[in-house]
Amino acid sequence: MTENGEDSRPCQPSGALPGGAAVKAVGDIRPFKAPLVDPKTYKDISDTLKIPQVARDPEGKISPYQPCPPSLPRLSKVGKNGSVEETVRGRRLRNSQESLSDPAETGSSTDSLKEDQTTPDPGGLVLSGAATFRNGQGSVVGPLSAPPTGSPVFRDRGHSLSEYERRPHRQQNDPTEQRVRTSKVRLSPVQPTGPLPALEKNFASSTLRAANRIDRDCVDYGVLARGGAGERLHRNLSDSRLLENMVSDSTSVSSMKSTFSVLNPIRPKDVRNRSFLEGSVLGNGALLGAEELDRYFPDRRMGVFIATWNMQGEKGLPTNLDDLLLPTDSEFAQDFYIIGVQEGCPDRREWEIRLQETLGPYYVMLYAASHGVLYLTVFVRRDLIWFCSEVEHATVTTRIISQIKTKGAVGIGFTFFGTSFLFITSHFTSGDAKVYERILDYNKIIEALALPKGLPDTNPYRSTASDVTTRYDEVFWFGDFNFRLSKDRLGVETAMNQTAGNDMGPLLQHDQLSKQMKDGSIFKGFQEAPIHFLPTYKFDIGCDVYDSTSKQRTPSYTDRILFRNRQADDIKVVKYTSCSSIKTSDHRPVIGVFQVKLRPGRDNIPLGAGQFDRSLYLEGIRRRITRELKRREAMKNQSSSTICSIS
């Protein structure tokens, strides 16, 4: 120290080492009084980096305790044996992809400027404005003056500050946390040339989504309704409903991670302990209980497709039954298909194979029964067959001579989960005026149809011994009831021409069945969906013309589908119409689609254990494949056979 108060020691740059050692920034260390660089060059550098002027005394000399900047704007290197007391940690460089994907790298730079108090010195070494340095003897040299944060580097940095830079300055200046840090060049993040692509709403792994994609041919349900069943839906989802809820369902996500399957995962503990013989409605392990029911049917409703058709005993079957069983105006296939036929074709087995061929590999024939030329067939989705009980059937003839089996009824009964079903197809006495005989046929059937046989009654308090339809939860009765329109042919045709749109009210005013049901003399407790189709009897074969023979039979609604349920609103009608495209008989088939309420059941119900007609299934699939191969071969031959004519 001189007499004028000036420090005789040379000024140490920011890279000074403890104990008096110094680090060369670029050249030799220069004393305070010596000029660092050319004044003009220093002025240009100061203007570029916007470094504030160093405070000087009245004589123009640098005031004491003010360090000077490095001699040249070049990066300094640390010696092998030295340590630099820096105040910031060098920012780690990242590649452009990380910079773009990191939200911290794409934030606003305005907030960063408010927080950042560190700038690079002309030599590239980052200094803190509030940092203090000590020389080798421990004396304080003085604080550094931080330049403003208007540097282009800081304008583009965003929020990408290191953990050390985010600390308060008091923590940054703590000598105990200052370490030797190598100075690094700070690069601004790469800016995208265009707008970033929008993120997907679904953040699930695309690989998992692809691995668990469900074949849309297997989907049998629409988008699930959001509402009161949300919690139950989240807990249990069937494989057919996972198309829209796969990501949200935790169970299916776990299944994807483990087995890459849409099926719910099974724990070894459940396999060890689970029993299907608990016999409790609320039992967690019950096969027919609430847990399994909610897994497959979250809304506890299943789809039932019913078709009835008087085939007129024709040997030739339609070439294609798709219009009958799989109409194009239906969005989804149903869970059960029940087909009743009156005056069926002579070869019943061929008829069943054709049904299996049309429904394809997704369905199996649960049961089939017949009474003479009355055929009743039940198909079920193959993954639901395990929840069906043993199937029972019974027949009744309404002829005086029991050996003649052209008129009568055949019924099939079974339990699905905890809901019992009865399906009856029948053929009543024909004749325009024989209404009383048809009522007698009905009464005989409900009394003589001996069902159920071994299956327990799900609600015996509502059953009566004289009516078989009271012993089941859900009853569907369909067939050729032969009830006619009580009006002459000319009057019926006039009323048909006056119908506006699908309003068949003028015709139904003369319907015998509707009148008898209102009087309560037949089909007590049964309902029928509104009719919006033309009479289905009697047509000339192969065309849409009503009977043009000498008999001139009156068009009538002889083919009907009725239903009955123990509890109100258990059955909801989805569709009720006729199939006008099948014209191989004098009757048009009538089809109905229904949604039926299901309830959990007890495991004391005798299970069918997955029984179905295996030989029929294999034959139907074989024919389906053969038909497809023939179709492709025909298309190939048609496209390859080109005829050229030269004129």
Coordinates of N, CA, C and O in Angstrom, one line a residue, residues 231-396:
E231 N -68.2 -45.6 -12.0 CA -67.3 -46.3 -11.1 C -67.3 -47.8 -11.5 O -66.2 -48.4 -11.5
R232 N -68.4 -48.4 -11.7 CA -68.4 -49.8 -12.0 C -67.8 -50.0 -13.4 O -67.1 -51.0 -13.6
L233 N -67.9 -49.1 -14.3 CA -67.3 -49.2 -15.6 C -65.8 -49.1 -15.5 O -65.1 -49.9 -16.1
H234 N -65.3 -48.3 -14.6 CA -63.8 -48.1 -14.5 C -63.2 -49.4 -13.9 O -62.1 -49.8 -14.2
R235 N -64.0 -50.1 -13.0 CA -63.4 -51.2 -12.3 C -63.5 -52.4 -13.2 O -62.5 -53.2 -13.2
N236 N -64.5 -52.6 -14.0 CA -64.7 -53.8 -14.8 C -65.1 -53.4 -16.2 O -66.1 -52.8 -16.4
L237 N -64.3 -53.9 -17.1 CA -64.6 -53.6 -18.5 C -64.5 -54.9 -19.3 O -63.6 -55.7 -19.1
S238 N -65.4 -55.2 -20.2 CA -65.3 -56.3 -21.0 C -64.3 -56.0 -22.2 O -64.1 -54.9 -22.5
D239 N -63.8 -57.0 -22.8 CA -62.9 -56.8 -23.8 C -63.5 -56.1 -25.0 O -62.8 -55.3 -25.7
S240 N -64.8 -56.3 -25.2 CA -65.4 -55.6 -26.4 C -65.6 -54.1 -26.1 O -65.8 -53.4 -27.0
R241 N -65.5 -53.6 -24.9 CA -65.7 -52.2 -24.5 C -64.4 -51.5 -24.2 O -64.4 -50.3 -23.9
L242 N -63.3 -52.2 -24.4 CA -62.1 -51.5 -24.0 C -61.6 -50.6 -25.1 O -60.6 -49.9 -25.0
L243 N -62.3 -50.5 -26.4 CA -61.8 -49.7 -27.5 C -61.7 -48.3 -27.2 O -60.8 -47.6 -27.5
E244 N -62.7 -47.7 -26.4 CA -62.7 -46.3 -26.0 C -62.2 -46.0 -24.6 O -61.9 -44.9 -24.3
N245 N -62.0 -47.1 -23.8 CA -61.6 -46.9 -22.4 C -60.3 -47.6 -22.0 O -60.0 -47.7 -20.8
M246 N -59.5 -48.0 -22.9 CA -58.4 -48.8 -22.6 C -57.3 -48.1 -21.8 O -56.7 -48.6 -20.9
V247 N -57.2 -46.8 -22.1 CA -56.2 -46.0 -21.4 C -56.6 -45.7 -19.9 O -55.8 -45.7 -19.0
S248 N -57.9 -45.4 -19.8 CA -58.4 -45.0 -18.5 C -58.6 -46.2 -17.5 O -58.6 -45.9 -16.3
D249 N -58.7 -47.4 -18.0 CA -58.9 -48.5 -17.1 C -57.6 -49.0 -16.6 O -56.8 -49.5 -17.3
S250 N -57.5 -49.0 -15.3 CA -56.2 -49.4 -14.7 C -56.0 -50.9 -14.8 O -54.8 -51.3 -15.0
T251 N -57.0 -51.6 -14.8 CA -56.9 -53.1 -14.9 C -56.4 -53.5 -16.2 O -55.5 -54.3 -16.4
S252 N -56.9 -52.9 -17.3 CA -56.5 -53.2 -18.6 C -55.1 -52.7 -18.9 O -54.3 -53.4 -19.6
V253 N -54.7 -51.6 -18.3 CA -53.3 -51.1 -18.4 C -52.3 -52.1 -17.8 O -51.3 -52.4 -18.4
S254 N -52.7 -52.6 -16.6 CA -51.8 -53.6 -16.0 C -51.7 -54.9 -16.9 O -50.7 -55.5 -17.0
S255 N -52.8 -55.2 -17.5 CA -52.8 -56.4 -18.4 C -51.9 -56.2 -19.6 O -51.2 -57.0 -20.0
M256 N -52.0 -54.9 -20.1 CA -51.1 -54.6 -21.3 C -49.6 -54.8 -20.9 O -48.8 -55.3 -21.7
K257 N -49.3 -54.3 -19.7 CA -47.9 -54.3 -19.3 C -47.4 -55.7 -19.1 O -46.2 -56.0 -19.3
S258 N -48.3 -56.6 -18.7 CA -47.8 -58.0 -18.4 C -48.0 -59.0 -19.5 O -47.0 -59.7 -19.8
T259 N -49.1 -59.0 -20.1 CA -49.4 -60.1 -21.1 C -49.8 -59.6 -22.5 O -50.0 -60.4 -23.3
F260 N -49.8 -58.2 -22.7 CA -50.2 -57.7 -24.0 C -51.5 -58.2 -24.4 O -51.7 -58.7 -25.6
S261 N -52.5 -58.3 -23.6 CA -53.8 -58.8 -23.9 C -54.8 -57.9 -23.3 O -54.6 -57.1 -22.4
V262 N -56.0 -57.9 -24.0 CA -57.1 -57.0 -23.5 C -57.9 -57.7 -22.4 O -58.8 -57.1 -21.8
L263 N -57.6 -59.0 -22.1 CA -58.2 -59.7 -21.0 C -57.7 -59.2 -19.7 O -56.5 -58.8 -19.6
N264 N -58.5 -59.2 -18.7 CA -58.1 -58.8 -17.4 C -57.1 -59.8 -16.8 O -57.2 -61.0 -17.0
P265 N -56.0 -59.3 -16.2 CA -55.0 -60.2 -15.7 C -55.5 -61.0 -14.5 O -56.4 -60.6 -13.7
I266 N -55.0 -62.2 -14.3 CA -55.4 -63.1 -13.3 C -54.2 -63.3 -12.4 O -53.1 -63.7 -12.8
R267 N -54.4 -63.1 -11.1 CA -53.3 -63.3 -10.1 C -53.3 -64.7 -9.7 O -54.3 -65.4 -9.6
P268 N -52.1 -65.2 -9.4 CA -51.9 -66.6 -9.0 C -52.7 -66.9 -7.7 O -53.2 -67.9 -7.5
K269 N -52.8 -65.8 -6.8 CA -53.6 -66.0 -5.6 C -55.1 -66.3 -5.9 O -55.7 -67.1 -5.2
D270 N -55.6 -65.6 -6.9 CA -57.0 -65.8 -7.3 C -57.2 -67.3 -7.8 O -58.2 -67.9 -7.6
V271 N -56.2 -67.7 -8.6 CA -56.3 -69.0 -9.2 C -56.3 -70.1 -8.1 O -56.9 -71.1 -8.1
R272 N -55.5 -69.8 -7.0 CA -55.4 -70.8 -5.9 C -56.7 -70.8 -5.1 O -57.1 -71.9 -4.7
N273 N -57.2 -69.7 -4.8 CA -58.3 -69.6 -3.8 C -59.7 -69.6 -4.4 O -60.7 -69.8 -3.7
R274 N -59.9 -69.2 -5.7 CA -61.2 -69.0 -6.2 C -62.0 -70.3 -6.4 O -61.5 -71.3 -6.8
S275 N -63.3 -70.2 -6.0 CA -64.2 -71.3 -6.2 C -65.4 -70.9 -6.8 O -65.9 -69.8 -6.6
F276 N -66.0 -71.7 -7.7 CA -67.2 -71.4 -8.4 C -68.4 -72.0 -7.8 O -69.5 -72.1 -8.3
L277 N -68.3 -72.5 -6.5 CA -69.3 -73.2 -5.9 C -69.8 -72.5 -4.6 O -70.2 -73.1 -3.7
E278 N -69.6 -71.2 -4.6 CA -70.0 -70.5 -3.3 C -71.5 -70.3 -3.2 O -72.0 -70.3 -2.1
G279 N -72.2 -70.2 -4.3 CA -73.7 -70.2 -4.3 C -74.2 -68.9 -3.8 O -75.3 -68.8 -3.3
S280 N -73.4 -67.8 -3.8 CA -73.8 -66.5 -3.2 C -73.9 -65.5 -4.4 O -73.1 -65.4 -5.2
V281 N -75.0 -64.7 -4.3 CA -75.1 -63.6 -5.3 C -74.0 -62.6 -5.2 O -73.5 -62.1 -6.2
L282 N -73.6 -62.3 -4.0 CA -72.7 -61.2 -3.7 C -71.3 -61.8 -3.6 O -70.3 -61.0 -3.3
G283 N -71.1 -63.1 -3.7 CA -69.7 -63.6 -3.6 C -68.8 -63.1 -4.6 O -69.1 -63.1 -5.8
N284 N -67.6 -62.7 -4.2 CA -66.6 -62.2 -5.1 C -66.1 -63.2 -6.1 O -65.7 -62.9 -7.2
G285 N -66.1 -64.5 -5.7 CA -65.6 -65.5 -6.6 C -66.7 -66.2 -7.4 O -66.4 -67.2 -8.1
A286 N -67.9 -65.8 -7.3 CA -69.0 -66.4 -8.0 C -68.9 -66.2 -9.5 O -68.7 -65.1 -10.0
L287 N -69.0 -67.3 -10.2 CA -68.9 -67.2 -11.7 C -70.0 -66.4 -12.3 O -69.9 -65.7 -13.2
L288 N -71.2 -66.6 -11.7 CA -72.4 -65.9 -12.2 C -72.7 -64.7 -11.4 O -73.8 -64.1 -11.5
G289 N -71.8 -64.3 -10.5 CA -72.1 -63.2 -9.6 C -72.0 -61.8 -10.2 O -71.7 -61.6 -11.4
A290 N -72.1 -60.8 -9.3 CA -72.1 -59.4 -9.8 C -70.7 -59.0 -10.4 O -70.7 -58.2 -11.4
E291 N -69.6 -59.5 -9.9 CA -68.3 -59.1 -10.4 C -68.1 -59.5 -11.8 O -67.7 -58.7 -12.7
E292 N -68.5 -60.8 -12.1 CA -68.3 -61.3 -13.5 C -69.4 -60.6 -14.4 O -69.0 -60.3 -15.6
L293 N -70.5 -60.4 -13.9 CA -71.6 -59.7 -14.7 C -71.2 -58.3 -15.1 O -71.3 -57.9 -16.3
D294 N -70.6 -57.6 -14.1 CA -70.2 -56.2 -14.4 C -69.0 -56.2 -15.3 O -68.8 -55.2 -16.1
R295 N -68.2 -57.2 -15.3 CA -67.0 -57.2 -16.2 C -67.4 -57.3 -17.6 O -66.8 -56.7 -18.5
Y296 N -68.4 -58.2 -17.9 CA -68.8 -58.4 -19.3 C -70.0 -57.5 -19.7 O -70.1 -57.1 -20.9
F297 N -70.8 -57.0 -18.8 CA -71.9 -56.2 -19.1 C -72.0 -55.0 -18.1 O -72.7 -55.1 -17.1
P298 N -71.2 -54.0 -18.2 CA -71.2 -52.9 -17.3 C -72.5 -52.2 -17.1 O -72.8 -51.8 -16.0
D299 N -73.3 -52.2 -18.1 CA -74.7 -51.6 -17.9 C -75.7 -52.7 -17.7 O -76.9 -52.3 -17.6
R300 N -75.3 -53.9 -17.5 CA -76.2 -55.0 -17.2 C -77.3 -55.2 -18.2 O -78.5 -55.5 -17.8
R301 N -77.0 -55.0 -19.4 CA -78.0 -55.3 -20.5 C -77.3 -56.0 -21.7 O -76.2 -55.7 -22.0
M302 N -78.0 -57.0 -22.2 CA -77.4 -57.7 -23.3 C -78.4 -57.6 -24.5 O -79.6 -57.3 -24.4
G303 N -77.9 -57.8 -25.7 CA -78.6 -57.7 -27.0 C -79.2 -59.1 -27.4 O -78.4 -60.1 -27.4
V304 N -80.4 -59.1 -27.8 CA -81.1 -60.4 -28.2 C -81.7 -60.1 -29.6 O -82.4 -59.1 -29.8
F305 N -81.3 -61.0 -30.6 CA -81.9 -60.9 -31.9 C -82.8 -62.1 -32.1 O -82.4 -63.2 -31.9
I306 N -84.0 -61.8 -32.6 CA -85.0 -62.8 -32.8 C -85.6 -62.7 -34.2 O -85.9 -61.6 -34.7
A307 N -85.6 -63.9 -34.8 CA -86.2 -64.0 -36.2 C -87.2 -65.1 -36.3 O -87.0 -66.2 -35.7
T308 N -88.3 -64.8 -36.9 CA -89.3 -65.9 -37.2 C -89.7 -65.9 -38.6 O -89.8 -64.8 -39.3
W309 N -89.8 -67.1 -39.2 CA -90.0 -67.2 -40.6 C -90.8 -68.5 -41.0 O -90.4 -69.6 -40.5
N310 N -91.8 -68.3 -41.7 CA -92.5 -69.5 -42.3 C -91.9 -69.8 -43.6 O -92.1 -69.0 -44.6
M311 N -91.2 -70.9 -43.7 CA -90.4 -71.2 -44.9 C -91.3 -71.9 -46.0 O -90.8 -72.1 -47.1
Q312 N -92.5 -72.2 -45.7 CA -93.4 -72.9 -46.6 C -92.8 -74.2 -47.1 O -93.2 -74.7 -48.2
G313 N -91.9 -74.8 -46.4 CA -91.5 -76.1 -46.7 C -90.6 -76.2 -47.9 O -90.4 -77.3 -48.5
E314 N -90.1 -75.1 -48.4 CA -89.3 -75.1 -49.6 C -87.9 -75.8 -49.4 O -87.3 -75.6 -48.3
K315 N -87.5 -76.6 -50.4 CA -86.2 -77.3 -50.3 C -85.1 -76.3 -50.5 O -84.0 -76.5 -49.9
G316 N -85.3 -75.4 -51.4 CA -84.2 -74.5 -51.7 C -84.1 -73.3 -50.7 O -85.1 -72.6 -50.5
L317 N -83.0 -73.2 -50.1 CA -82.7 -72.1 -49.1 C -82.2 -70.9 -49.9 O -81.6 -71.0 -50.9
P318 N -82.4 -69.7 -49.3 CA -81.8 -68.5 -49.9 C -80.3 -68.6 -50.0 O -79.6 -69.2 -49.2
T319 N -79.8 -68.0 -51.1 CA -78.3 -68.1 -51.3 C -77.5 -67.4 -50.2 O -76.4 -67.7 -50.0
N320 N -78.1 -66.4 -49.7 CA -77.5 -65.5 -48.7 C -78.4 -65.2 -47.6 O -79.5 -64.6 -47.8
L321 N -78.0 -65.5 -46.3 CA -78.9 -65.2 -45.2 C -78.4 -63.9 -44.4 O -78.8 -63.7 -43.3
D322 N -77.4 -63.2 -45.0 CA -76.9 -62.0 -44.3 C -78.0 -61.0 -44.1 O -78.0 -60.3 -43.0
D323 N -78.8 -60.8 -45.0 CA -79.9 -59.8 -44.9 C -80.8 -60.2 -43.7 O -81.5 -59.3 -43.1
L324 N -81.0 -61.4 -43.5 CA -81.9 -61.9 -42.4 C -81.2 -61.7 -41.0 O -81.8 -61.1 -40.1
L325 N -80.0 -62.2 -40.9 CA -79.3 -62.2 -39.6 C -78.4 -61.0 -39.3 O -78.2 -60.6 -38.2
L326 N -77.9 -60.4 -40.4 CA -76.9 -59.3 -40.2 C -77.3 -58.2 -41.1 O -76.6 -57.8 -42.1
P327 N -78.4 -57.5 -40.8 CA -78.9 -56.4 -41.7 C -77.9 -55.2 -41.6 O -77.2 -55.0 -40.6
T328 N -77.8 -54.5 -42.7 CA -76.8 -53.5 -42.9 C -77.2 -52.2 -42.1 O -76.3 -51.4 -41.8
D329 N -78.4 -52.1 -41.6 CA -78.8 -50.9 -40.9 C -78.5 -51.1 -39.4 O -78.8 -50.2 -38.6
S330 N -77.9 -52.2 -39.0 CA -77.6 -52.4 -37.6 C -76.1 -52.1 -37.4 O -75.2 -52.6 -38.1
E331 N -75.8 -51.4 -36.4 CA -74.4 -51.0 -36.1 C -73.6 -52.1 -35.5 O -72.4 -52.3 -35.8
F332 N -74.2 -52.9 -34.6 CA -73.5 -54.0 -34.0 C -74.3 -55.3 -34.0 O -75.5 -55.3 -34.1
A333 N -73.6 -56.4 -34.0 CA -74.2 -57.7 -33.8 C -74.6 -57.8 -32.4 O -74.2 -57.1 -31.5
Q334 N -75.5 -58.8 -32.1 CA -76.1 -59.0 -30.8 C -75.4 -60.2 -30.1 O -74.6 -61.0 -30.7
D335 N -75.7 -60.3 -28.8 CA -75.1 -61.4 -28.0 C -75.8 -62.7 -28.2 O -75.1 -63.8 -28.2
F336 N -77.1 -62.7 -28.4 CA -77.8 -64.0 -28.7 C -78.6 -63.9 -30.0 O -79.2 -62.8 -30.3
Y337 N -78.6 -65.0 -30.7 CA -79.4 -65.0 -32.0 C -80.4 -66.2 -31.8 O -79.9 -67.4 -31.7
I338 N -81.7 -66.0 -31.9 CA -82.7 -67.0 -31.7 C -83.5 -67.0 -33.0 O -84.1 -66.0 -33.3
I339 N -83.5 -68.1 -33.7 CA -84.2 -68.2 -35.0 C -85.3 -69.3 -34.9 O -85.0 -70.5 -34.6
G340 N -86.6 -68.9 -35.1 CA -87.7 -69.9 -35.1 C -88.2 -70.0 -36.5 O -88.4 -69.0 -37.2
V341 N -88.5 -71.2 -36.9 CA -88.9 -71.5 -38.3 C -90.2 -72.4 -38.2 O -90.3 -73.3 -37.4
Q342 N -91.2 -72.0 -39.0 CA -92.4 -72.8 -39.2 C -92.4 -73.4 -40.6 O -92.0 -72.7 -41.6
E343 N -92.9 -74.6 -40.8 CA -92.9 -75.3 -42.1 C -91.5 -75.2 -42.6 O -91.2 -74.8 -43.8
G344 N -90.5 -75.7 -41.8 CA -89.1 -75.6 -42.2 C -88.8 -76.5 -43.4 O -89.6 -77.4 -43.8
C345 N -87.6 -76.3 -43.9 CA -87.1 -77.2 -45.0 C -86.9 -78.6 -44.5 O -86.7 -78.9 -43.3
P346 N -86.9 -79.6 -45.5 CA -86.8 -81.0 -45.1 C -85.5 -81.3 -44.4 O -85.5 -82.1 -43.5
D347 N -84.4 -80.6 -44.8 CA -83.1 -80.9 -44.2 C -82.8 -79.9 -43.1 O -82.3 -78.8 -43.3
R348 N -83.2 -80.3 -41.9 CA -82.9 -79.4 -40.7 C -81.5 -79.1 -40.5 O -81.1 -78.0 -40.2
R349 N -80.6 -80.2 -40.6 CA -79.2 -80.0 -40.4 C -78.6 -79.0 -41.4 O -77.7 -78.2 -41.0
E350 N -79.0 -79.1 -42.6 CA -78.5 -78.1 -43.6 C -78.9 -76.7 -43.2 O -78.1 -75.7 -43.4
W351 N -80.1 -76.5 -42.7 CA -80.5 -75.2 -42.2 C -79.6 -74.7 -41.1 O -79.2 -73.5 -41.1
E352 N -79.3 -75.5 -40.2 CA -78.5 -75.1 -39.0 C -77.0 -74.8 -39.5 O -76.4 -73.8 -39.0
I353 N -76.5 -75.6 -40.5 CA -75.2 -75.3 -41.0 C -75.2 -73.9 -41.7 O -74.2 -73.1 -41.6
R354 N -76.2 -73.6 -42.4 CA -76.3 -72.3 -43.1 C -76.3 -71.2 -42.1 O -75.7 -70.1 -42.3
L355 N -77.0 -71.4 -41.0 CA -77.0 -70.3 -40.0 C -75.6 -70.1 -39.4 O -75.2 -69.0 -39.2
Q356 N -74.9 -71.2 -39.1 CA -73.6 -71.1 -38.5 C -72.6 -70.5 -39.5 O -71.8 -69.7 -39.2
E357 N -72.8 -70.9 -40.8 CA -71.9 -70.3 -41.8 C -72.1 -68.7 -41.9 O -71.2 -68.0 -42.1
T358 N -73.4 -68.3 -41.8 CA -73.7 -66.9 -41.8 C -73.1 -66.1 -40.6 O -72.5 -65.0 -40.8
L359 N -73.3 -66.7 -39.4 CA -72.9 -66.0 -38.2 C -71.4 -66.0 -38.0 O -70.8 -65.2 -37.3
G360 N -70.7 -67.0 -38.6 CA -69.3 -67.1 -38.6 C -68.7 -67.6 -37.3 O -69.4 -68.1 -36.4
P361 N -67.4 -67.4 -37.1 CA -66.7 -68.0 -36.0 C -66.9 -67.3 -34.6 O -66.5 -67.8 -33.6
Y362 N -67.6 -66.2 -34.6 CA -67.8 -65.5 -33.4 C -69.0 -66.1 -32.5 O -69.1 -65.8 -31.4
Y363 N -69.7 -66.9 -33.2 CA -70.9 -67.5 -32.5 C -70.9 -69.0 -32.6 O -70.4 -69.6 -33.5
V364 N -71.5 -69.6 -31.6 CA -71.6 -71.1 -31.5 C -73.1 -71.4 -31.2 O -73.8 -70.6 -30.7
M365 N -73.5 -72.6 -31.7 CA -74.9 -73.0 -31.5 C -75.0 -73.6 -30.1 O -74.5 -74.7 -29.8
L366 N -75.7 -72.9 -29.2 CA -75.9 -73.3 -27.8 C -76.9 -74.5 -27.8 O -76.6 -75.5 -27.0
Y367 N -77.9 -74.4 -28.6 CA -78.9 -75.5 -28.5 C -79.8 -75.4 -29.7 O -80.0 -74.3 -30.3
A368 N -80.4 -76.5 -30.1 CA -81.4 -76.6 -31.2 C -82.4 -77.6 -30.8 O -82.1 -78.7 -30.3
A369 N -83.7 -77.3 -31.1 CA -84.8 -78.3 -30.9 C -85.8 -78.2 -32.0 O -85.8 -77.2 -32.7
S370 N -86.6 -79.2 -32.1 CA -87.6 -79.2 -33.2 C -88.8 -80.0 -32.8 O -88.8 -80.8 -31.9
H371 N -89.9 -79.7 -33.5 CA -91.2 -80.4 -33.3 C -91.8 -80.5 -34.7 O -92.4 -79.6 -35.2
G372 N -91.5 -81.7 -35.4 CA -91.9 -81.8 -36.7 C -91.2 -80.8 -37.6 O -89.9 -80.8 -37.7
V373 N -91.9 -79.9 -38.3 CA -91.3 -78.9 -39.1 C -91.1 -77.6 -38.4 O -90.9 -76.6 -39.1
L374 N -91.3 -77.6 -37.1 CA -91.0 -76.4 -36.3 C -89.5 -76.5 -35.8 O -89.2 -77.5 -35.1
Y375 N -88.7 -75.5 -36.1 CA -87.3 -75.5 -35.7 C -87.0 -74.3 -34.8 O -87.5 -73.2 -35.1
L376 N -86.3 -74.5 -33.8 CA -85.9 -73.4 -32.9 C -84.4 -73.6 -32.6 O -84.0 -74.6 -32.1
T377 N -83.6 -72.6 -32.9 CA -82.2 -72.6 -32.8 C -81.7 -71.4 -32.0 O -82.1 -70.3 -32.2
V378 N -80.7 -71.6 -31.1 CA -80.2 -70.6 -30.2 C -78.7 -70.5 -30.5 O -77.9 -71.5 -30.3
F379 N -78.2 -69.4 -30.9 CA -76.7 -69.1 -31.1 C -76.3 -68.1 -30.0 O -77.1 -67.1 -29.7
V380 N -75.1 -68.2 -29.5 CA -74.6 -67.3 -28.5 C -73.2 -66.9 -28.8 O -72.4 -67.7 -29.5
R381 N -72.8 -65.8 -28.5 CA -71.3 -65.4 -28.6 C -70.5 -66.4 -27.9 O -70.8 -66.8 -26.7
R382 N -69.4 -66.8 -28.5 CA -68.7 -68.0 -27.9 C -68.0 -67.6 -26.6 O -67.8 -68.5 -25.8
D383 N -67.7 -66.3 -26.3 CA -67.1 -66.0 -25.1 C -68.1 -65.8 -23.9 O -67.7 -65.6 -22.8
L384 N -69.4 -66.0 -24.3 CA -70.4 -65.9 -23.2 C -71.0 -67.2 -22.9 O -71.9 -67.3 -22.0
I385 N -70.6 -68.3 -23.5 CA -71.2 -69.6 -23.3 C -70.9 -70.1 -21.9 O -71.7 -70.9 -21.4
W386 N -69.9 -69.6 -21.2 CA -69.6 -70.1 -19.9 C -70.5 -69.7 -18.8 O -70.6 -70.2 -17.7
F387 N -71.4 -68.7 -19.2 CA -72.3 -68.1 -18.2 C -73.7 -68.7 -18.4 O -74.7 -68.2 -17.8
C388 N -73.9 -69.6 -19.3 CA -75.2 -70.2 -19.6 C -75.3 -71.5 -18.8 O -74.4 -72.3 -18.6
S389 N -76.5 -71.7 -18.3 CA -76.9 -72.9 -17.6 C -77.1 -74.0 -18.6 O -77.0 -73.9 -19.8
E390 N -77.4 -75.2 -18.0 CA -77.9 -76.3 -18.9 C -79.2 -75.8 -19.6 O -80.0 -75.0 -19.1
V391 N -79.4 -76.3 -20.8 CA -80.5 -75.9 -21.6 C -81.5 -77.0 -21.7 O -81.2 -78.2 -21.8
E392 N -82.8 -76.6 -21.5 CA -83.9 -77.6 -21.6 C -84.9 -77.2 -22.7 O -85.0 -76.0 -23.0
H393 N -85.6 -78.1 -23.2 CA -86.6 -77.9 -24.2 C -87.8 -78.8 -24.0 O -87.7 -79.8 -23.4
A394 N -88.9 -78.4 -24.6 CA -90.2 -79.1 -24.5 C -91.0 -78.8 -25.7 O -90.8 -77.7 -26.3
T395 N -91.9 -79.7 -26.1 CA -92.7 -79.5 -27.3 C -94.2 -79.8 -27.0 O -94.5 -80.5 -26.0
V396 N -95.0 -79.2 -27.8 CA -96.5 -79.4 -27.6 C -97.1 -79.4 -29.0 O -96.7 -78.6 -29.9

